[in-house]
Amino acid sequence: MTHPHTAPDTPASAVGADTTTTTAPKSTTGTTSTSPTAHPPLAHTPPQHLRTDLGTRLGGAARAWLDQALDEAAAHPGTHGPISVWELRLAEAGRRCGTEHADAARVLILHAARADTTALSRVYYQGTAAERRAVLHALPHLVTGPDALPLIEDALRTNDTRLVAAAVGPYAARYLDAHNWRHAVLKCLFTGVPVDQVADLERRAHADAELARMLGDYAAERTAAGRPVPEDLHRVLALTESAPAPHGTDTPHGKES
């Protein structure tokens, strides 16, 4: 959220919302990563596993701050006064944990605070791009049902590739209707977001003749304009004709509603 005395996060124009690398130099806040590998996908990873993973990556000072922030959020969930303490911690996460770990820290804080759709919407619409991204990652952990779809739809209207990548996770796979889901896939192709970010892509694209038509039209427009056709387009087009993968890996809370 837009609070004073908070350090800016990394620019939101870079793709890779779910696979933040962790090779930042040591800082005075103790945010040195202990692993060169990427964080597990935030929207797909149970919060308890995410906390364990993040705990191995943070230095002592950052880990202590995160533990305190999570305890505060758990003890004082919901809304208290003009702004809750856990919302302030969301704004501090980049400075306290390092920008490479901030998304994961914010998802954990939102989960500890048991943020409902109203709280998540407030954080999203009043927050920075980084805080909006964390809300999108947290949706499948916190919201059952389609009530938070307006947040997904808002993110998909932007040209912020990290927001778009976060928006096409498991929550969108589960609750976006076919029309809006197809346009989300096209949005990824328009903006250069890798279709690897689209949760449950193979199952939802299978035998989707309308998606195939849309992809064909887009490819024809690109070719007529003398522009290259994205390789990802051919990949998705092939999926519209292939058998779906076994269900269960991309939708941890059950079948699409």
PDB file of C-alpha atoms in Angstrom:
ATOM      1  CA  MET A   1       0.000   0.000   0.000  1.00  0.00           C
ATOM      2  CA  THR A   2       1.167   3.552  -0.504  1.00  0.00           C
ATOM      3  CA  HIS A   3       2.650   4.309   2.894  1.00  0.00           C
ATOM      4  CA  PRO A   4       5.485   6.696   3.790  1.00  0.00           C
ATOM      5  CA  HIS A   5       8.991   5.480   4.560  1.00  0.00           C
ATOM      6  CA  THR A   6       8.789   2.310   2.507  1.00  0.00           C
ATOM      7  CA  ALA A   7      11.446   1.322   0.028  1.00  0.00           C
ATOM      8  CA  PRO A   8      10.370   0.800  -3.600  1.00  0.00           C
ATOM      9  CA  ASP A   9      10.189  -2.706  -4.986  1.00  0.00           C
ATOM     10  CA  THR A  10      11.725  -3.904  -8.184  1.00  0.00           C
ATOM     11  CA  PRO A  11      10.157  -2.543 -11.374  1.00  0.00           C
ATOM     12  CA  ALA A  12       6.931  -4.314 -12.207  1.00  0.00           C
ATOM     13  CA  SER A  13       7.727  -4.579 -15.896  1.00  0.00           C
ATOM     14  CA  ALA A  14       9.816  -7.749 -15.593  1.00  0.00           C
ATOM     15  CA  VAL A  15       8.249 -11.148 -16.187  1.00  0.00           C
ATOM     16  CA  GLY A  16       8.683 -13.986 -13.740  1.00  0.00           C
ATOM     17  CA  ALA A  17       6.197 -13.395 -10.982  1.00  0.00           C
ATOM     18  CA  ASP A  18       6.260 -16.949  -9.676  1.00  0.00           C
ATOM     19  CA  THR A  19       9.935 -17.786  -9.964  1.00  0.00           C
ATOM     20  CA  THR A  20      11.917 -15.046  -8.266  1.00  0.00           C
ATOM     21  CA  THR A  21      15.608 -15.841  -8.215  1.00  0.00           C
ATOM     22  CA  THR A  22      17.550 -15.481  -5.012  1.00  0.00           C
ATOM     23  CA  THR A  23      21.100 -14.393  -5.683  1.00  0.00           C
ATOM     24  CA  ALA A  24      21.044 -10.898  -4.193  1.00  0.00           C
ATOM     25  CA  PRO A  25      24.100  -9.625  -2.286  1.00  0.00           C
ATOM     26  CA  LYS A  26      24.086  -9.470   1.480  1.00  0.00           C
ATOM     27  CA  SER A  27      22.460  -6.414   3.036  1.00  0.00           C
ATOM     28  CA  THR A  28      22.509  -4.885   6.477  1.00  0.00           C
ATOM     29  CA  THR A  29      19.017  -6.242   7.153  1.00  0.00           C
ATOM     30  CA  GLY A  30      20.271  -9.795   6.913  1.00  0.00           C
ATOM     31  CA  THR A  31      18.463 -10.751   3.715  1.00  0.00           C
ATOM     32  CA  THR A  32      21.221 -12.827   2.167  1.00  0.00           C
ATOM     33  CA  SER A  33      19.815 -15.776   0.283  1.00  0.00           C
ATOM     34  CA  THR A  34      21.126 -19.169   1.285  1.00  0.00           C
ATOM     35  CA  SER A  35      19.967 -20.796  -1.954  1.00  0.00           C
ATOM     36  CA  PRO A  36      20.627 -19.823  -5.589  1.00  0.00           C
ATOM     37  CA  THR A  37      17.458 -21.557  -6.767  1.00  0.00           C
ATOM     38  CA  ALA A  38      14.082 -20.000  -7.458  1.00  0.00           C
ATOM     39  CA  HIS A  39      11.284 -19.769  -4.948  1.00  0.00           C
ATOM     40  CA  PRO A  40       8.601 -22.417  -5.459  1.00  0.00           C
ATOM     41  CA  PRO A  41       5.580 -21.043  -7.343  1.00  0.00           C
ATOM     42  CA  LEU A  42       3.822 -18.857  -4.799  1.00  0.00           C
ATOM     43  CA  ALA A  43       0.232 -19.524  -5.825  1.00  0.00           C
ATOM     44  CA  HIS A  44       0.770 -23.283  -6.077  1.00  0.00           C
ATOM     45  CA  THR A  45       2.704 -23.870  -2.860  1.00  0.00           C
ATOM     46  CA  PRO A  46       0.939 -24.445   0.481  1.00  0.00           C
ATOM     47  CA  PRO A  47       1.775 -21.575   2.841  1.00  0.00           C
ATOM     48  CA  GLN A  48       3.407 -23.851   5.411  1.00  0.00           C
ATOM     49  CA  HIS A  49       5.817 -25.105   2.754  1.00  0.00           C
ATOM     50  CA  LEU A  50       6.415 -21.580   1.500  1.00  0.00           C
ATOM     51  CA  ARG A  51       7.278 -20.432   5.018  1.00  0.00           C
ATOM     52  CA  THR A  52       9.766 -23.269   5.448  1.00  0.00           C
ATOM     53  CA  ASP A  53      11.383 -22.457   2.118  1.00  0.00           C
ATOM     54  CA  LEU A  54      11.581 -18.739   2.845  1.00  0.00           C
ATOM     55  CA  GLY A  55      13.029 -19.398   6.283  1.00  0.00           C
ATOM     56  CA  THR A  56      16.005 -21.141   4.707  1.00  0.00           C
ATOM     57  CA  ARG A  57      16.683 -18.179   2.420  1.00  0.00           C
ATOM     58  CA  LEU A  58      16.500 -15.212   4.785  1.00  0.00           C
ATOM     59  CA  GLY A  59      19.265 -13.966   7.031  1.00  0.00           C
ATOM     60  CA  GLY A  60      18.719 -13.746  10.769  1.00  0.00           C
ATOM     61  CA  ALA A  61      17.385 -10.192  10.981  1.00  0.00           C
ATOM     62  CA  ALA A  62      14.969 -10.659   8.094  1.00  0.00           C
ATOM     63  CA  ARG A  63      13.783 -13.998   9.430  1.00  0.00           C
ATOM     64  CA  ALA A  64      13.131 -12.482  12.853  1.00  0.00           C
ATOM     65  CA  TRP A  65      11.173  -9.635  11.271  1.00  0.00           C
ATOM     66  CA  LEU A  66       9.076 -12.067   9.244  1.00  0.00           C
ATOM     67  CA  ASP A  67       8.344 -14.245  12.278  1.00  0.00           C
ATOM     68  CA  GLN A  68       7.172 -11.174  14.203  1.00  0.00           C
ATOM     69  CA  ALA A  69       5.085  -9.931  11.264  1.00  0.00           C
ATOM     70  CA  LEU A  70       3.369 -13.305  10.930  1.00  0.00           C
ATOM     71  CA  ASP A  71       2.701 -13.511  14.670  1.00  0.00           C
ATOM     72  CA  GLU A  72       1.192 -10.010  14.621  1.00  0.00           C
ATOM     73  CA  ALA A  73      -0.991 -10.849  11.638  1.00  0.00           C
ATOM     74  CA  ALA A  74      -2.224 -14.046  13.251  1.00  0.00           C
ATOM     75  CA  ALA A  75      -2.954 -12.275  16.538  1.00  0.00           C
ATOM     76  CA  HIS A  76      -4.726  -9.297  14.932  1.00  0.00           C
ATOM     77  CA  PRO A  77      -6.397 -10.451  11.710  1.00  0.00           C
ATOM     78  CA  GLY A  78      -9.032  -8.452   9.918  1.00  0.00           C
ATOM     79  CA  THR A  79      -9.297  -4.665  10.058  1.00  0.00           C
ATOM     80  CA  HIS A  80      -8.340  -2.585  13.097  1.00  0.00           C
ATOM     81  CA  GLY A  81      -8.579   1.187  12.783  1.00  0.00           C
ATOM     82  CA  PRO A  82      -7.733   3.034   9.575  1.00  0.00           C
ATOM     83  CA  ILE A  83      -5.074   0.447   8.748  1.00  0.00           C
ATOM     84  CA  SER A  84      -4.126  -2.890  10.285  1.00  0.00           C
ATOM     85  CA  VAL A  85      -0.631  -3.627  11.497  1.00  0.00           C
ATOM     86  CA  TRP A  86      -0.287  -6.472   9.018  1.00  0.00           C
ATOM     87  CA  GLU A  87      -1.015  -4.074   6.158  1.00  0.00           C
ATOM     88  CA  LEU A  88       1.888  -1.927   7.316  1.00  0.00           C
ATOM     89  CA  ARG A  89       4.064  -5.027   7.287  1.00  0.00           C
ATOM     90  CA  LEU A  90       3.106  -5.662   3.665  1.00  0.00           C
ATOM     91  CA  ALA A  91       4.523  -2.250   2.813  1.00  0.00           C
ATOM     92  CA  GLU A  92       7.763  -2.994   4.694  1.00  0.00           C
ATOM     93  CA  ALA A  93       8.417  -6.430   3.219  1.00  0.00           C
ATOM     94  CA  GLY A  94      10.648  -5.315   0.365  1.00  0.00           C
ATOM     95  CA  ARG A  95      12.905  -3.317   2.681  1.00  0.00           C
ATOM     96  CA  ARG A  96      12.975  -5.923   5.444  1.00  0.00           C
ATOM     97  CA  CYS A  97      13.273  -9.137   3.449  1.00  0.00           C
ATOM     98  CA  GLY A  98      14.786  -7.922   0.190  1.00  0.00           C
ATOM     99  CA  THR A  99      12.876  -7.494  -3.033  1.00  0.00           C
ATOM    100  CA  GLU A 100      13.733 -11.017  -4.168  1.00  0.00           C
ATOM    101  CA  HIS A 101      11.837 -12.462  -1.181  1.00  0.00           C
ATOM    102  CA  ALA A 102       9.146  -9.819  -0.705  1.00  0.00           C
ATOM    103  CA  ASP A 103       6.430 -11.514  -2.771  1.00  0.00           C
ATOM    104  CA  ALA A 104       6.701 -14.684  -0.694  1.00  0.00           C
ATOM    105  CA  ALA A 105       6.743 -12.724   2.576  1.00  0.00           C
ATOM    106  CA  ARG A 106       3.628 -10.776   1.598  1.00  0.00           C
ATOM    107  CA  VAL A 107       1.731 -13.924   0.630  1.00  0.00           C
ATOM    108  CA  LEU A 108       2.560 -15.403   4.043  1.00  0.00           C
ATOM    109  CA  ILE A 109       1.435 -12.241   5.854  1.00  0.00           C
ATOM    110  CA  LEU A 110      -1.867 -12.204   3.977  1.00  0.00           C
ATOM    111  CA  HIS A 111      -2.404 -15.843   4.858  1.00  0.00           C
ATOM    112  CA  ALA A 112      -1.522 -15.309   8.523  1.00  0.00           C
ATOM    113  CA  ALA A 113      -3.985 -12.402   8.651  1.00  0.00           C
ATOM    114  CA  ARG A 114      -6.682 -14.631   7.166  1.00  0.00           C
ATOM    115  CA  ALA A 115      -7.480 -11.830   4.752  1.00  0.00           C
ATOM    116  CA  ASP A 116     -10.931 -12.208   3.234  1.00  0.00           C
ATOM    117  CA  THR A 117     -12.098 -10.917  -0.127  1.00  0.00           C
ATOM    118  CA  THR A 118     -12.896  -7.475   1.297  1.00  0.00           C
ATOM    119  CA  ALA A 119      -9.452  -7.093   2.859  1.00  0.00           C
ATOM    120  CA  LEU A 120      -7.704  -8.454  -0.213  1.00  0.00           C
ATOM    121  CA  SER A 121      -9.619  -6.034  -2.432  1.00  0.00           C
ATOM    122  CA  ARG A 122      -8.654  -3.100  -0.208  1.00  0.00           C
ATOM    123  CA  VAL A 123      -4.980  -4.057  -0.310  1.00  0.00           C
ATOM    124  CA  TYR A 124      -5.136  -4.614  -4.057  1.00  0.00           C
ATOM    125  CA  TYR A 125      -6.825  -1.357  -5.026  1.00  0.00           C
ATOM    126  CA  GLN A 126      -4.905   0.813  -2.552  1.00  0.00           C
ATOM    127  CA  GLY A 127      -1.576  -0.949  -2.872  1.00  0.00           C
ATOM    128  CA  THR A 128       1.551  -0.758  -4.947  1.00  0.00           C
ATOM    129  CA  ALA A 129       2.108  -3.039  -7.925  1.00  0.00           C
ATOM    130  CA  ALA A 130       4.124  -5.351  -5.685  1.00  0.00           C
ATOM    131  CA  GLU A 131       1.298  -5.573  -3.133  1.00  0.00           C
ATOM    132  CA  ARG A 132      -1.230  -6.208  -5.886  1.00  0.00           C
ATOM    133  CA  ARG A 133       0.936  -9.011  -7.171  1.00  0.00           C
ATOM    134  CA  ALA A 134       1.058 -10.595  -3.714  1.00  0.00           C
ATOM    135  CA  VAL A 135      -2.729 -10.448  -3.441  1.00  0.00           C
ATOM    136  CA  LEU A 136      -3.078 -12.267  -6.755  1.00  0.00           C
ATOM    137  CA  HIS A 137      -0.640 -14.962  -5.634  1.00  0.00           C
ATOM    138  CA  ALA A 138      -2.526 -15.357  -2.355  1.00  0.00           C
ATOM    139  CA  LEU A 139      -6.011 -15.758  -3.843  1.00  0.00           C
ATOM    140  CA  PRO A 140      -6.000 -19.557  -4.243  1.00  0.00           C
ATOM    141  CA  HIS A 141      -4.903 -19.915  -0.620  1.00  0.00           C
ATOM    142  CA  LEU A 142      -7.544 -17.586   0.803  1.00  0.00           C
ATOM    143  CA  VAL A 143     -10.640 -17.356  -1.397  1.00  0.00           C
ATOM    144  CA  THR A 144     -13.042 -20.167  -2.213  1.00  0.00           C
ATOM    145  CA  GLY A 145     -15.472 -19.142  -4.905  1.00  0.00           C
ATOM    146  CA  PRO A 146     -15.445 -16.490  -7.633  1.00  0.00           C
ATOM    147  CA  ASP A 147     -15.895 -13.386  -5.450  1.00  0.00           C
ATOM    148  CA  ALA A 148     -12.328 -12.174  -6.099  1.00  0.00           C
ATOM    149  CA  LEU A 149     -12.570 -12.402  -9.890  1.00  0.00           C
ATOM    150  CA  PRO A 150     -12.749  -8.583 -10.238  1.00  0.00           C
ATOM    151  CA  LEU A 151      -9.126  -8.469  -9.045  1.00  0.00           C
ATOM    152  CA  ILE A 152      -8.070 -10.957 -11.710  1.00  0.00           C
ATOM    153  CA  GLU A 153      -9.984  -9.042 -14.369  1.00  0.00           C
ATOM    154  CA  ASP A 154      -8.412  -5.747 -13.303  1.00  0.00           C
ATOM    155  CA  ALA A 155      -4.906  -7.192 -13.475  1.00  0.00           C
ATOM    156  CA  LEU A 156      -5.570  -8.594 -16.932  1.00  0.00           C
ATOM    157  CA  ARG A 157      -6.522  -5.120 -18.158  1.00  0.00           C
ATOM    158  CA  THR A 158      -3.052  -3.805 -17.315  1.00  0.00           C
ATOM    159  CA  ASN A 159       0.136  -4.039 -19.336  1.00  0.00           C
ATOM    160  CA  ASP A 160       2.180  -4.858 -16.228  1.00  0.00           C
ATOM    161  CA  THR A 161       3.574  -8.241 -17.207  1.00  0.00           C
ATOM    162  CA  ARG A 162       4.235  -9.328 -13.627  1.00  0.00           C
ATOM    163  CA  LEU A 163       0.625  -8.599 -12.692  1.00  0.00           C
ATOM    164  CA  VAL A 164      -0.621 -10.450 -15.761  1.00  0.00           C
ATOM    165  CA  ALA A 165       1.585 -13.433 -14.915  1.00  0.00           C
ATOM    166  CA  ALA A 166       0.285 -13.466 -11.340  1.00  0.00           C
ATOM    167  CA  ALA A 167      -3.313 -13.150 -12.551  1.00  0.00           C
ATOM    168  CA  VAL A 168      -3.261 -16.331 -14.668  1.00  0.00           C
ATOM    169  CA  GLY A 169      -2.501 -18.641 -11.746  1.00  0.00           C
ATOM    170  CA  PRO A 170      -4.671 -21.358 -10.150  1.00  0.00           C
ATOM    171  CA  TYR A 171      -7.451 -18.992  -9.058  1.00  0.00           C
ATOM    172  CA  ALA A 172      -8.025 -17.836 -12.644  1.00  0.00           C
ATOM    173  CA  ALA A 173      -7.805 -21.418 -13.909  1.00  0.00           C
ATOM    174  CA  ARG A 174     -10.493 -22.413 -11.457  1.00  0.00           C
ATOM    175  CA  TYR A 175     -12.970 -19.545 -11.738  1.00  0.00           C
ATOM    176  CA  LEU A 176     -12.544 -17.561 -14.972  1.00  0.00           C
ATOM    177  CA  ASP A 177     -15.246 -18.452 -17.463  1.00  0.00           C
ATOM    178  CA  ALA A 178     -14.225 -19.765 -20.872  1.00  0.00           C
ATOM    179  CA  HIS A 179     -14.548 -16.407 -22.649  1.00  0.00           C
ATOM    180  CA  ASN A 180     -12.420 -14.474 -20.180  1.00  0.00           C
ATOM    181  CA  TRP A 181      -9.916 -17.307 -19.810  1.00  0.00           C
ATOM    182  CA  ARG A 182      -9.307 -17.370 -23.571  1.00  0.00           C
ATOM    183  CA  HIS A 183      -8.695 -13.638 -23.542  1.00  0.00           C
ATOM    184  CA  ALA A 184      -6.281 -14.085 -20.637  1.00  0.00           C
ATOM    185  CA  VAL A 185      -4.255 -16.507 -22.759  1.00  0.00           C
ATOM    186  CA  LEU A 186      -4.268 -13.993 -25.631  1.00  0.00           C
ATOM    187  CA  LYS A 187      -3.193 -11.279 -23.196  1.00  0.00           C
ATOM    188  CA  CYS A 188      -0.148 -13.352 -22.309  1.00  0.00           C
ATOM    189  CA  LEU A 189       0.738 -13.654 -25.992  1.00  0.00           C
ATOM    190  CA  PHE A 190       0.193  -9.903 -26.564  1.00  0.00           C
ATOM    191  CA  THR A 191       2.381  -8.865 -23.635  1.00  0.00           C
ATOM    192  CA  GLY A 192       5.061 -11.546 -23.856  1.00  0.00           C
ATOM    193  CA  VAL A 193       4.172 -13.346 -20.627  1.00  0.00           C
ATOM    194  CA  PRO A 194       5.293 -16.981 -21.078  1.00  0.00           C
ATOM    195  CA  VAL A 195       2.336 -19.331 -21.273  1.00  0.00           C
ATOM    196  CA  ASP A 196       4.138 -21.494 -18.710  1.00  0.00           C
ATOM    197  CA  GLN A 197       2.636 -19.036 -16.216  1.00  0.00           C
ATOM    198  CA  VAL A 198      -0.932 -20.029 -17.175  1.00  0.00           C
ATOM    199  CA  ALA A 199      -2.146 -22.553 -14.616  1.00  0.00           C
ATOM    200  CA  ASP A 200      -3.921 -25.653 -15.912  1.00  0.00           C
ATOM    201  CA  LEU A 201      -3.265 -24.565 -19.495  1.00  0.00           C
ATOM    202  CA  GLU A 202      -3.260 -28.021 -21.034  1.00  0.00           C
ATOM    203  CA  ARG A 203      -6.560 -29.118 -19.520  1.00  0.00           C
ATOM    204  CA  ARG A 204      -8.409 -25.886 -20.241  1.00  0.00           C
ATOM    205  CA  ALA A 205      -7.060 -25.527 -23.791  1.00  0.00           C
ATOM    206  CA  HIS A 206      -7.908 -29.113 -24.766  1.00  0.00           C
ATOM    207  CA  ALA A 207     -10.451 -29.338 -27.599  1.00  0.00           C
ATOM    208  CA  ASP A 208     -11.211 -25.602 -27.335  1.00  0.00           C
ATOM    209  CA  ALA A 209     -12.157 -24.818 -30.911  1.00  0.00           C
ATOM    210  CA  GLU A 210     -12.917 -21.171 -30.122  1.00  0.00           C
ATOM    211  CA  LEU A 211      -9.475 -20.672 -28.611  1.00  0.00           C
ATOM    212  CA  ALA A 212      -7.943 -22.303 -31.678  1.00  0.00           C
ATOM    213  CA  ARG A 213      -9.885 -19.902 -33.912  1.00  0.00           C
ATOM    214  CA  MET A 214      -8.724 -16.888 -31.888  1.00  0.00           C
ATOM    215  CA  LEU A 215      -5.127 -18.052 -32.025  1.00  0.00           C
ATOM    216  CA  GLY A 216      -5.370 -18.603 -35.768  1.00  0.00           C
ATOM    217  CA  ASP A 217      -6.771 -15.107 -36.296  1.00  0.00           C
ATOM    218  CA  TYR A 218      -4.023 -13.576 -34.192  1.00  0.00           C
ATOM    219  CA  ALA A 219      -1.342 -15.501 -36.090  1.00  0.00           C
ATOM    220  CA  ALA A 220      -2.814 -14.378 -39.402  1.00  0.00           C
ATOM    221  CA  GLU A 221      -2.845 -10.740 -38.271  1.00  0.00           C
ATOM    222  CA  ARG A 222       0.798 -10.947 -37.202  1.00  0.00           C
ATOM    223  CA  THR A 223       1.826 -12.600 -40.459  1.00  0.00           C
ATOM    224  CA  ALA A 224      -0.069 -10.057 -42.580  1.00  0.00           C
ATOM    225  CA  ALA A 225       1.686  -7.251 -40.721  1.00  0.00           C
ATOM    226  CA  GLY A 226       5.086  -8.833 -41.341  1.00  0.00           C
ATOM    227  CA  ARG A 227       5.577  -9.564 -37.660  1.00  0.00           C
ATOM    228  CA  PRO A 228       6.744 -12.873 -36.163  1.00  0.00           C
ATOM    229  CA  VAL A 229       4.252 -15.231 -34.582  1.00  0.00           C
ATOM    230  CA  PRO A 230       5.167 -16.011 -30.958  1.00  0.00           C
ATOM    231  CA  GLU A 231       6.411 -19.552 -30.451  1.00  0.00           C
ATOM    232  CA  ASP A 232       4.071 -19.842 -27.488  1.00  0.00           C
ATOM    233  CA  LEU A 233       1.124 -19.373 -29.842  1.00  0.00           C
ATOM    234  CA  HIS A 234       2.023 -22.534 -31.732  1.00  0.00           C
ATOM    235  CA  ARG A 235       2.403 -24.352 -28.438  1.00  0.00           C
ATOM    236  CA  VAL A 236      -1.064 -23.361 -27.221  1.00  0.00           C
ATOM    237  CA  LEU A 237      -2.592 -24.092 -30.624  1.00  0.00           C
ATOM    238  CA  ALA A 238      -1.181 -27.621 -30.444  1.00  0.00           C
ATOM    239  CA  LEU A 239      -2.725 -28.023 -26.988  1.00  0.00           C
ATOM    240  CA  THR A 240      -6.185 -27.297 -28.379  1.00  0.00           C
ATOM    241  CA  GLU A 241      -5.894 -30.595 -30.235  1.00  0.00           C
ATOM    242  CA  SER A 242      -4.061 -32.740 -27.658  1.00  0.00           C
ATOM    243  CA  ALA A 243      -5.216 -34.865 -24.746  1.00  0.00           C
ATOM    244  CA  PRO A 244      -5.278 -33.122 -21.360  1.00  0.00           C
ATOM    245  CA  ALA A 245      -2.789 -33.944 -18.646  1.00  0.00           C
ATOM    246  CA  PRO A 246      -4.070 -35.871 -15.601  1.00  0.00           C
ATOM    247  CA  HIS A 247      -6.042 -33.505 -13.418  1.00  0.00           C
ATOM    248  CA  GLY A 248      -4.788 -32.444 -10.006  1.00  0.00           C
ATOM    249  CA  THR A 249      -1.439 -30.659 -10.321  1.00  0.00           C
ATOM    250  CA  ASP A 250      -2.566 -27.130 -11.160  1.00  0.00           C
ATOM    251  CA  THR A 251      -5.840 -26.929  -9.269  1.00  0.00           C
ATOM    252  CA  PRO A 252      -5.159 -27.960  -5.676  1.00  0.00           C
ATOM    253  CA  HIS A 253      -8.649 -27.031  -4.487  1.00  0.00           C
ATOM    254  CA  GLY A 254     -10.571 -29.144  -6.967  1.00  0.00           C
ATOM    255  CA  LYS A 255     -12.137 -28.862 -10.367  1.00  0.00           C
ATOM    256  CA  GLU A 256     -12.892 -25.607 -12.071  1.00  0.00           C
ATOM    257  CA  SER A 257     -16.162 -24.069 -10.998  1.00  0.00           C
TER     258      SER A 257
END
